[in-house]
PDB file of C-alpha atoms and ligand atoms in Angstrom:
ATOM      1  CA  UNK A  11     100.765 142.534 101.634  1.00 39.00           C
ATOM      2  CA  UNK A  12     102.072 144.862 104.375  1.00 52.00           C
ATOM      3  CA  UNK A  13     103.929 143.144 107.199  1.00 67.00           C
ATOM      4  CA  UNK A  14     102.131 143.450 110.567  1.00 87.00           C
ATOM      5  CA  UNK A  15     103.650 145.408 113.431  1.00 94.00           C
ATOM      6  CA  UNK A  16     105.582 143.397 115.998  1.00 96.00           C
ATOM      7  CA  UNK A  17     105.506 145.089 119.365  1.00 97.00           C
ATOM      8  CA  UNK A  18     106.404 144.488 122.974  1.00 98.00           C
ATOM      9  CA  UNK A  19     104.617 146.475 125.694  1.00 98.00           C
ATOM     10  CA  UNK A  20     106.930 146.683 128.653  1.00 97.00           C
ATOM     11  CA  UNK A  21     106.393 148.121 132.137  1.00 97.00           C
ATOM     12  CA  UNK A  22     105.778 147.400 135.822  1.00 96.00           C
ATOM     13  CA  UNK A  23     102.559 145.789 137.095  1.00 94.00           C
ATOM     14  CA  UNK A  24      99.765 148.368 136.910  1.00 92.00           C
ATOM     15  CA  UNK A  25     101.378 150.492 134.176  1.00 95.00           C
ATOM     16  CA  UNK A  26      98.401 149.883 131.884  1.00 94.00           C
ATOM     17  CA  UNK A  27      99.985 147.379 129.480  1.00 96.00           C
ATOM     18  CA  UNK A  28      96.854 145.226 129.267  1.00 94.00           C
ATOM     19  CA  UNK A  29      94.545 148.191 128.647  1.00 93.00           C
ATOM     20  CA  UNK A  30      96.822 149.660 125.990  1.00 97.00           C
ATOM     21  CA  UNK A  31      97.367 146.267 124.368  1.00 96.00           C
ATOM     22  CA  UNK A  32      93.599 145.831 123.931  1.00 94.00           C
ATOM     23  CA  UNK A  33      93.255 149.287 122.384  1.00 96.00           C
ATOM     24  CA  UNK A  34      96.136 148.606 119.994  1.00 95.00           C
ATOM     25  CA  UNK A  35      94.768 145.172 119.123  1.00 95.00           C
ATOM     26  CA  UNK A  36      91.394 146.674 118.152  1.00 94.00           C
ATOM     27  CA  UNK A  37      92.906 149.577 116.275  1.00 93.00           C
ATOM     28  CA  UNK A  38      95.738 147.857 114.443  1.00 93.00           C
ATOM     29  CA  UNK A  39      94.039 144.454 114.041  1.00 92.00           C
ATOM     30  CA  UNK A  40      97.035 142.607 115.395  1.00 94.00           C
ATOM     31  CA  UNK A  41      97.090 139.692 117.832  1.00 96.00           C
ATOM     32  CA  UNK A  42      97.445 140.409 121.563  1.00 96.00           C
ATOM     33  CA  UNK A  43      99.556 137.827 123.385  1.00 97.00           C
ATOM     34  CA  UNK A  44      99.482 138.240 127.168  1.00 97.00           C
ATOM     35  CA  UNK A  45     101.538 135.708 129.106  1.00 97.00           C
ATOM     36  CA  UNK A  46      99.679 136.562 132.341  1.00 96.00           C
ATOM     37  CA  UNK A  47      96.244 136.067 130.683  1.00 94.00           C
ATOM     38  CA  UNK A  48      97.434 132.784 129.251  1.00 95.00           C
ATOM     39  CA  UNK A  49      98.527 131.518 132.675  1.00 96.00           C
ATOM     40  CA  UNK A  50      95.280 132.769 134.277  1.00 93.00           C
ATOM     41  CA  UNK A  51      93.281 130.990 131.585  1.00 93.00           C
ATOM     42  CA  UNK A  52      95.091 127.705 132.334  1.00 94.00           C
ATOM     43  CA  UNK A  53      94.668 128.298 136.057  1.00 93.00           C
ATOM     44  CA  UNK A  54      90.918 128.810 135.616  1.00 91.00           C
ATOM     45  CA  UNK A  55      90.696 125.574 133.595  1.00 94.00           C
ATOM     46  CA  UNK A  56      92.790 123.676 136.158  1.00 95.00           C
ATOM     47  CA  UNK A  57      95.227 122.372 133.521  1.00 96.00           C
ATOM     48  CA  UNK A  58      98.629 120.923 134.596  1.00 95.00           C
ATOM     49  CA  UNK A  59     100.273 124.110 133.259  1.00 95.00           C
ATOM     50  CA  UNK A  60      97.868 126.258 135.279  1.00 95.00           C
ATOM     51  CA  UNK A  61      98.514 124.258 138.447  1.00 95.00           C
ATOM     52  CA  UNK A  62     102.283 124.502 137.934  1.00 95.00           C
ATOM     53  CA  UNK A  63     102.124 128.258 137.280  1.00 96.00           C
ATOM     54  CA  UNK A  64      99.771 128.956 140.189  1.00 95.00           C
ATOM     55  CA  UNK A  65     102.290 128.580 143.015  1.00 93.00           C
ATOM     56  CA  UNK A  66     104.692 131.037 141.378  1.00 96.00           C
ATOM     57  CA  UNK A  67     101.975 133.508 140.403  1.00 95.00           C
ATOM     58  CA  UNK A  68     100.423 133.612 143.851  1.00 92.00           C
ATOM     59  CA  UNK A  69     103.832 134.340 145.379  1.00 93.00           C
ATOM     60  CA  UNK A  70     104.453 137.112 142.830  1.00 95.00           C
ATOM     61  CA  UNK A  71     107.412 135.239 141.301  1.00 97.00           C
ATOM     62  CA  UNK A  72     108.170 134.498 137.667  1.00 98.00           C
ATOM     63  CA  UNK A  73     106.998 131.165 136.323  1.00 98.00           C
ATOM     64  CA  UNK A  74     110.218 129.289 135.358  1.00 98.00           C
ATOM     65  CA  UNK A  75     111.587 129.855 131.861  1.00 98.00           C
ATOM     66  CA  UNK A  76     111.355 126.171 130.933  1.00 96.00           C
ATOM     67  CA  UNK A  77     107.578 126.409 131.385  1.00 95.00           C
ATOM     68  CA  UNK A  78     107.062 129.904 129.968  1.00 97.00           C
ATOM     69  CA  UNK A  79     109.308 130.315 126.955  1.00 98.00           C
ATOM     70  CA  UNK A  80     108.094 127.469 124.750  1.00 95.00           C
ATOM     71  CA  UNK A  81     104.393 128.190 125.109  1.00 95.00           C
ATOM     72  CA  UNK A  82     104.786 131.909 124.412  1.00 97.00           C
ATOM     73  CA  UNK A  83     107.212 131.461 121.533  1.00 97.00           C
ATOM     74  CA  UNK A  84     104.958 128.817 119.954  1.00 95.00           C
ATOM     75  CA  UNK A  85     102.144 131.374 119.974  1.00 96.00           C
ATOM     76  CA  UNK A  86     104.362 134.110 118.554  1.00 96.00           C
ATOM     77  CA  UNK A  87     105.630 131.921 115.747  1.00 94.00           C
ATOM     78  CA  UNK A  88     102.121 130.688 114.884  1.00 95.00           C
ATOM     79  CA  UNK A  89     101.195 134.217 113.796  1.00 94.00           C
ATOM     80  CA  UNK A  90     101.489 134.743 110.035  1.00 91.00           C
ATOM     81  CA  UNK A  91     104.101 137.297 109.032  1.00 85.00           C
ATOM     82  CA  UNK A  92     101.574 139.849 107.756  1.00 86.00           C
ATOM     83  CA  UNK A  93      99.416 139.746 110.924  1.00 91.00           C
ATOM     84  CA  UNK A  94     101.693 141.217 113.578  1.00 94.00           C
ATOM     85  CA  UNK A  95     101.470 140.932 117.371  1.00 97.00           C
ATOM     86  CA  UNK A  96     101.606 142.797 120.673  1.00 97.00           C
ATOM     87  CA  UNK A  97     103.445 140.968 123.413  1.00 98.00           C
ATOM     88  CA  UNK A  98     102.274 141.984 126.898  1.00 98.00           C
ATOM     89  CA  UNK A  99     104.157 140.546 129.889  1.00 98.00           C
ATOM     90  CA  UNK A 100     106.854 138.783 127.847  1.00 98.00           C
ATOM     91  CA  UNK A 101     109.855 138.933 127.843  1.00 98.00           C
ATOM     92  CA  UNK A 102     110.346 139.403 131.578  1.00 98.00           C
ATOM     93  CA  UNK A 103     114.048 138.583 131.897  1.00 98.00           C
ATOM     94  CA  UNK A 104     117.081 138.778 129.584  1.00 98.00           C
ATOM     95  CA  UNK A 105     116.999 135.047 128.807  1.00 98.00           C
ATOM     96  CA  UNK A 106     113.401 135.336 127.524  1.00 98.00           C
ATOM     97  CA  UNK A 107     114.422 138.364 125.414  1.00 98.00           C
ATOM     98  CA  UNK A 108     117.320 136.429 123.896  1.00 98.00           C
ATOM     99  CA  UNK A 109     115.158 133.399 123.108  1.00 98.00           C
ATOM    100  CA  UNK A 110     112.526 135.626 121.476  1.00 98.00           C
ATOM    101  CA  UNK A 111     115.198 137.313 119.372  1.00 98.00           C
ATOM    102  CA  UNK A 112     116.579 133.924 118.331  1.00 98.00           C
ATOM    103  CA  UNK A 113     113.272 132.493 117.060  1.00 97.00           C
ATOM    104  CA  UNK A 114     112.356 135.700 115.256  1.00 96.00           C
ATOM    105  CA  UNK A 115     115.784 135.929 113.614  1.00 96.00           C
ATOM    106  CA  UNK A 116     115.488 132.320 112.422  1.00 95.00           C
ATOM    107  CA  UNK A 117     112.530 133.518 110.298  1.00 92.00           C
ATOM    108  CA  UNK A 118     114.271 136.796 109.341  1.00 90.00           C
ATOM    109  CA  UNK A 119     111.917 138.731 111.623  1.00 93.00           C
ATOM    110  CA  UNK A 120     112.572 141.330 114.280  1.00 94.00           C
ATOM    111  CA  UNK A 121     110.662 143.555 116.693  1.00 96.00           C
ATOM    112  CA  UNK A 122     109.540 146.950 115.391  1.00 96.00           C
ATOM    113  CA  UNK A 123     109.243 148.641 118.783  1.00 97.00           C
ATOM    114  CA  UNK A 124     109.460 147.936 122.485  1.00 98.00           C
ATOM    115  CA  UNK A 125     107.281 150.495 124.280  1.00 98.00           C
ATOM    116  CA  UNK A 126     108.243 151.046 127.900  1.00 98.00           C
ATOM    117  CA  UNK A 127     105.256 152.445 129.836  1.00 98.00           C
ATOM    118  CA  UNK A 128     106.648 153.721 133.106  1.00 96.00           C
ATOM    119  CA  UNK A 129     104.828 154.780 136.290  1.00 96.00           C
ATOM    120  CA  UNK A 130     105.938 155.562 139.839  1.00 94.00           C
ATOM    121  CA  UNK A 131     105.523 153.031 142.659  1.00 91.00           C
ATOM    122  CA  UNK A 132     102.878 155.062 144.595  1.00 91.00           C
ATOM    123  CA  UNK A 133     100.751 155.423 141.434  1.00 92.00           C
ATOM    124  CA  UNK A 134     101.183 151.737 140.671  1.00 92.00           C
ATOM    125  CA  UNK A 135     100.002 150.737 144.189  1.00 89.00           C
ATOM    126  CA  UNK A 136      97.006 153.085 143.883  1.00 89.00           C
ATOM    127  CA  UNK A 137      95.958 151.627 140.540  1.00 90.00           C
ATOM    128  CA  UNK A 138      96.363 148.028 141.542  1.00 91.00           C
ATOM    129  CA  UNK A 139      94.207 148.600 144.623  1.00 88.00           C
ATOM    130  CA  UNK A 140      91.301 149.476 142.329  1.00 90.00           C
ATOM    131  CA  UNK A 141      92.013 146.946 139.566  1.00 91.00           C
ATOM    132  CA  UNK A 142      89.422 144.268 138.805  1.00 94.00           C
ATOM    133  CA  UNK A 143      89.668 141.671 136.033  1.00 93.00           C
ATOM    134  CA  UNK A 144      86.919 139.994 134.048  1.00 93.00           C
ATOM    135  CA  UNK A 145      86.745 136.299 134.883  1.00 91.00           C
ATOM    136  CA  UNK A 146      85.617 135.463 131.338  1.00 91.00           C
ATOM    137  CA  UNK A 147      87.692 137.643 128.986  1.00 91.00           C
ATOM    138  CA  UNK A 148      90.415 138.962 131.370  1.00 89.00           C
ATOM    139  CA  UNK A 149      89.776 142.636 130.500  1.00 91.00           C
ATOM    140  CA  UNK A 150      91.112 144.954 133.201  1.00 90.00           C
ATOM    141  CA  UNK A 151      88.671 147.422 134.864  1.00 92.00           C
ATOM    142  CA  UNK A 152      88.951 150.146 137.473  1.00 90.00           C
ATOM    143  CA  UNK A 153      86.506 150.157 140.377  1.00 91.00           C
ATOM    144  CA  UNK A 154      86.640 153.549 142.070  1.00 87.00           C
ATOM    145  CA  UNK A 155      86.261 154.276 145.791  1.00 82.00           C
ATOM    146  CA  UNK A 156      82.625 154.019 146.828  1.00 85.00           C
ATOM    147  CA  UNK A 157      81.743 151.874 143.794  1.00 90.00           C
ATOM    148  CA  UNK A 158      80.434 148.338 144.382  1.00 90.00           C
ATOM    149  CA  UNK A 159      82.571 145.863 142.384  1.00 86.00           C
ATOM    150  CA  UNK A 160      79.904 143.160 142.733  1.00 88.00           C
ATOM    151  CA  UNK A 161      77.372 145.356 141.002  1.00 90.00           C
ATOM    152  CA  UNK A 162      79.686 146.033 138.062  1.00 92.00           C
ATOM    153  CA  UNK A 163      80.077 143.730 135.052  1.00 95.00           C
ATOM    154  CA  UNK A 164      82.727 143.578 132.343  1.00 95.00           C
ATOM    155  CA  UNK A 165      82.137 146.302 129.748  1.00 92.00           C
ATOM    156  CA  UNK A 166      83.489 144.019 126.991  1.00 92.00           C
ATOM    157  CA  UNK A 167      81.506 140.808 127.588  1.00 95.00           C
ATOM    158  CA  UNK A 168      79.322 141.265 130.699  1.00 95.00           C
ATOM    159  CA  UNK A 169      81.433 138.778 132.715  1.00 95.00           C
ATOM    160  CA  UNK A 170      81.999 138.810 136.482  1.00 94.00           C
ATOM    161  CA  UNK A 171      84.792 141.040 137.844  1.00 94.00           C
ATOM    162  CA  UNK A 172      87.289 139.859 140.481  1.00 93.00           C
ATOM    163  CA  UNK A 173      90.536 141.012 142.135  1.00 92.00           C
ATOM    164  CA  UNK A 174      93.655 139.007 141.273  1.00 88.00           C
ATOM    165  CA  UNK A 175      95.230 137.135 144.200  1.00 89.00           C
ATOM    166  CA  UNK A 176      98.636 138.418 143.158  1.00 90.00           C
ATOM    167  CA  UNK A 177      97.396 142.030 143.405  1.00 90.00           C
ATOM    168  CA  UNK A 178      97.178 141.569 147.223  1.00 89.00           C
ATOM    169  CA  UNK A 179      99.868 143.620 149.055  1.00 88.00           C
ATOM    170  CA  UNK A 180     102.426 140.854 149.850  1.00 90.00           C
ATOM    171  CA  UNK A 181     102.439 139.375 146.332  1.00 91.00           C
ATOM    172  CA  UNK A 182     102.447 142.833 144.761  1.00 92.00           C
ATOM    173  CA  UNK A 183     105.498 143.825 146.814  1.00 93.00           C
ATOM    174  CA  UNK A 184     107.286 140.730 145.530  1.00 95.00           C
ATOM    175  CA  UNK A 185     106.210 141.413 141.923  1.00 95.00           C
ATOM    176  CA  UNK A 186     107.661 144.920 142.098  1.00 95.00           C
ATOM    177  CA  UNK A 187     110.916 143.529 143.496  1.00 96.00           C
ATOM    178  CA  UNK A 188     111.039 140.883 140.738  1.00 97.00           C
ATOM    179  CA  UNK A 189     110.324 143.574 138.147  1.00 97.00           C
ATOM    180  CA  UNK A 190     113.173 145.763 139.413  1.00 96.00           C
ATOM    181  CA  UNK A 191     115.691 142.923 139.726  1.00 98.00           C
ATOM    182  CA  UNK A 192     114.856 140.506 136.887  1.00 98.00           C
ATOM    183  CA  UNK A 193     112.802 142.422 134.331  1.00 98.00           C
ATOM    184  CA  UNK A 194     114.373 145.898 134.252  1.00 97.00           C
ATOM    185  CA  UNK A 195     117.660 144.592 132.709  1.00 97.00           C
ATOM    186  CA  UNK A 196     115.635 143.731 129.574  1.00 98.00           C
ATOM    187  CA  UNK A 197     115.387 147.485 128.902  1.00 98.00           C
ATOM    188  CA  UNK A 198     119.138 147.695 128.301  1.00 97.00           C
ATOM    189  CA  UNK A 199     118.918 144.766 125.885  1.00 98.00           C
ATOM    190  CA  UNK A 200     116.371 146.595 123.715  1.00 98.00           C
ATOM    191  CA  UNK A 201     118.000 150.009 124.113  1.00 97.00           C
ATOM    192  CA  UNK A 202     121.147 148.543 122.560  1.00 97.00           C
ATOM    193  CA  UNK A 203     119.099 147.307 119.600  1.00 96.00           C
ATOM    194  CA  UNK A 204     117.610 150.764 119.025  1.00 96.00           C
ATOM    195  CA  UNK A 205     113.950 149.670 119.310  1.00 97.00           C
ATOM    196  CA  UNK A 206     113.119 151.029 122.776  1.00 97.00           C
ATOM    197  CA  UNK A 207     110.759 153.987 123.262  1.00 97.00           C
ATOM    198  CA  UNK A 208     109.856 155.433 126.651  1.00 97.00           C
ATOM    199  CA  UNK A 209     106.356 156.702 127.487  1.00 97.00           C
ATOM    200  CA  UNK A 210     104.938 158.012 130.752  1.00 96.00           C
ATOM    201  CA  UNK A 211     102.020 155.902 131.945  1.00 96.00           C
ATOM    202  CA  UNK A 212     100.886 158.585 134.396  1.00 95.00           C
ATOM    203  CA  UNK A 213      98.547 160.223 131.880  1.00 94.00           C
ATOM    204  CA  UNK A 214      94.990 159.238 130.967  1.00 95.00           C
ATOM    205  CA  UNK A 215      94.430 156.012 128.999  1.00 95.00           C
ATOM    206  CA  UNK A 216      93.607 158.110 125.890  1.00 97.00           C
ATOM    207  CA  UNK A 217      96.691 160.259 126.256  1.00 97.00           C
ATOM    208  CA  UNK A 218      99.006 157.263 126.683  1.00 97.00           C
ATOM    209  CA  UNK A 219      97.367 155.620 123.675  1.00 97.00           C
ATOM    210  CA  UNK A 220      97.902 158.767 121.589  1.00 97.00           C
ATOM    211  CA  UNK A 221     101.572 158.804 122.492  1.00 96.00           C
ATOM    212  CA  UNK A 222     101.977 155.145 121.551  1.00 97.00           C
ATOM    213  CA  UNK A 223     100.164 155.666 118.238  1.00 96.00           C
ATOM    214  CA  UNK A 224     102.419 158.632 117.453  1.00 94.00           C
ATOM    215  CA  UNK A 225     105.466 156.436 117.976  1.00 93.00           C
ATOM    216  CA  UNK A 226     104.000 153.642 115.867  1.00 92.00           C
ATOM    217  CA  UNK A 227     102.967 155.958 113.060  1.00 88.00           C
ATOM    218  CA  UNK A 228     106.604 156.809 112.743  1.00 81.00           C
ATOM    219  CA  UNK A 229     107.198 153.131 111.856  1.00 72.00           C
ATOM    220  CA  UNK A 230     106.940 152.335 108.176  1.00 55.00           C
ATOM    221  CA  UNK A 231     103.926 150.015 108.507  1.00 50.00           C
ATOM    222  CA  UNK A 232     100.392 151.261 107.937  1.00 44.00           C
ATOM    223  CA  UNK A 233      97.225 150.674 110.005  1.00 48.00           C
ATOM    224  CA  UNK A 234      95.022 147.886 108.664  1.00 47.00           C
ATOM    225  CA  UNK A 235      91.358 148.681 107.941  1.00 44.00           C
TER     226      UNK A 235
HETATM  227  P1  AMP B  16     100.846 139.640 134.533  1.00 96.45           P
HETATM  228  O1  AMP B  16      99.391 139.446 134.302  1.00 96.45           O
HETATM  229  O2  AMP B  16     101.597 139.994 133.290  1.00 96.45           O
HETATM  230  O3  AMP B  16     101.110 140.616 135.671  1.00 96.45           O
HETATM  231  O4  AMP B  16     101.431 138.227 134.994  1.00 96.45           O
HETATM  232  C1  AMP B  16     100.946 137.579 136.160  1.00 96.45           C
HETATM  233  C2  AMP B  16     101.933 136.549 136.631  1.00 96.45           C
HETATM  234  O5  AMP B  16     102.111 135.541 135.623  1.00 96.45           O
HETATM  235  C3  AMP B  16     103.341 137.060 136.900  1.00 96.45           C
HETATM  236  O6  AMP B  16     103.468 137.659 138.176  1.00 96.45           O
HETATM  237  C4  AMP B  16     104.151 135.766 136.775  1.00 96.45           C
HETATM  238  O7  AMP B  16     103.986 134.939 137.911  1.00 96.45           O
HETATM  239  C5  AMP B  16     103.454 135.084 135.608  1.00 96.45           C
HETATM  240  N1  AMP B  16     104.073 135.514 134.334  1.00 96.45           N
HETATM  241  C6  AMP B  16     103.496 136.277 133.359  1.00 96.45           C
HETATM  242  N2  AMP B  16     104.359 136.470 132.340  1.00 96.45           N
HETATM  243  C7  AMP B  16     105.505 135.817 132.670  1.00 96.45           C
HETATM  244  C8  AMP B  16     106.766 135.668 132.042  1.00 96.45           C
HETATM  245  N3  AMP B  16     107.042 136.241 130.856  1.00 96.45           N
HETATM  246  N4  AMP B  16     107.711 134.928 132.676  1.00 96.45           N
HETATM  247  C9  AMP B  16     107.460 134.346 133.857  1.00 96.45           C
HETATM  248  N5  AMP B  16     106.293 134.481 134.522  1.00 96.45           N
HETATM  249  C10 AMP B  16     105.314 135.200 133.944  1.00 96.45           C
END
């Protein structure tokens, strides 16, 4: 059976990683692993992990590696070889990238592509200002100026939409700083391994998706039906 694609979607907050990951998940039938969604799920359930992660998330900081790495890598390694995955929000620093590489290599696996979706800071701030998340399924939505967020429901599951606490200006500023200082060095790590592709996130969702699919079609794996 064909081996599933193993992807990382990389980019600053608001680049559209979550939206693109959902489109790719539906199209390629591969598992979407979002570290942020996982933490938000635990936070919503009030688990010890959620409570631990909350203080870091609300400040816009990274949750410590000793909390993050094991739970994400356990999920990654639970996926059968022929299923494939899209990692969204992980790795976020060079140590996480190294640990991911180590566990994959132990099973003779590697990443097929790391897709860097880049957008400018003004565009990122504009998008995050209008970003609402579904409380039930975590799908991201855009609520335009003049639209009433309370009147809108999730287009995937009908759930309630809300604005993330860490999308508020102070936490967002910190997240951008953390991205520039701690996360950006991961790009060099993947560039050296020859798996990095760069895509502009400043196009429409469809256009960005087309560009990603073009890159992936160049990989040897085929789409599953
Ligand atoms: P996201 O939804 O990807 O923007 O993630 C929301 C928040 O969850 C981040 O600002 C971090 O506090 C935390 N988080 C998500 N992924 C990671 C990660 N790989 N390492 C550390 N913290 C993370």
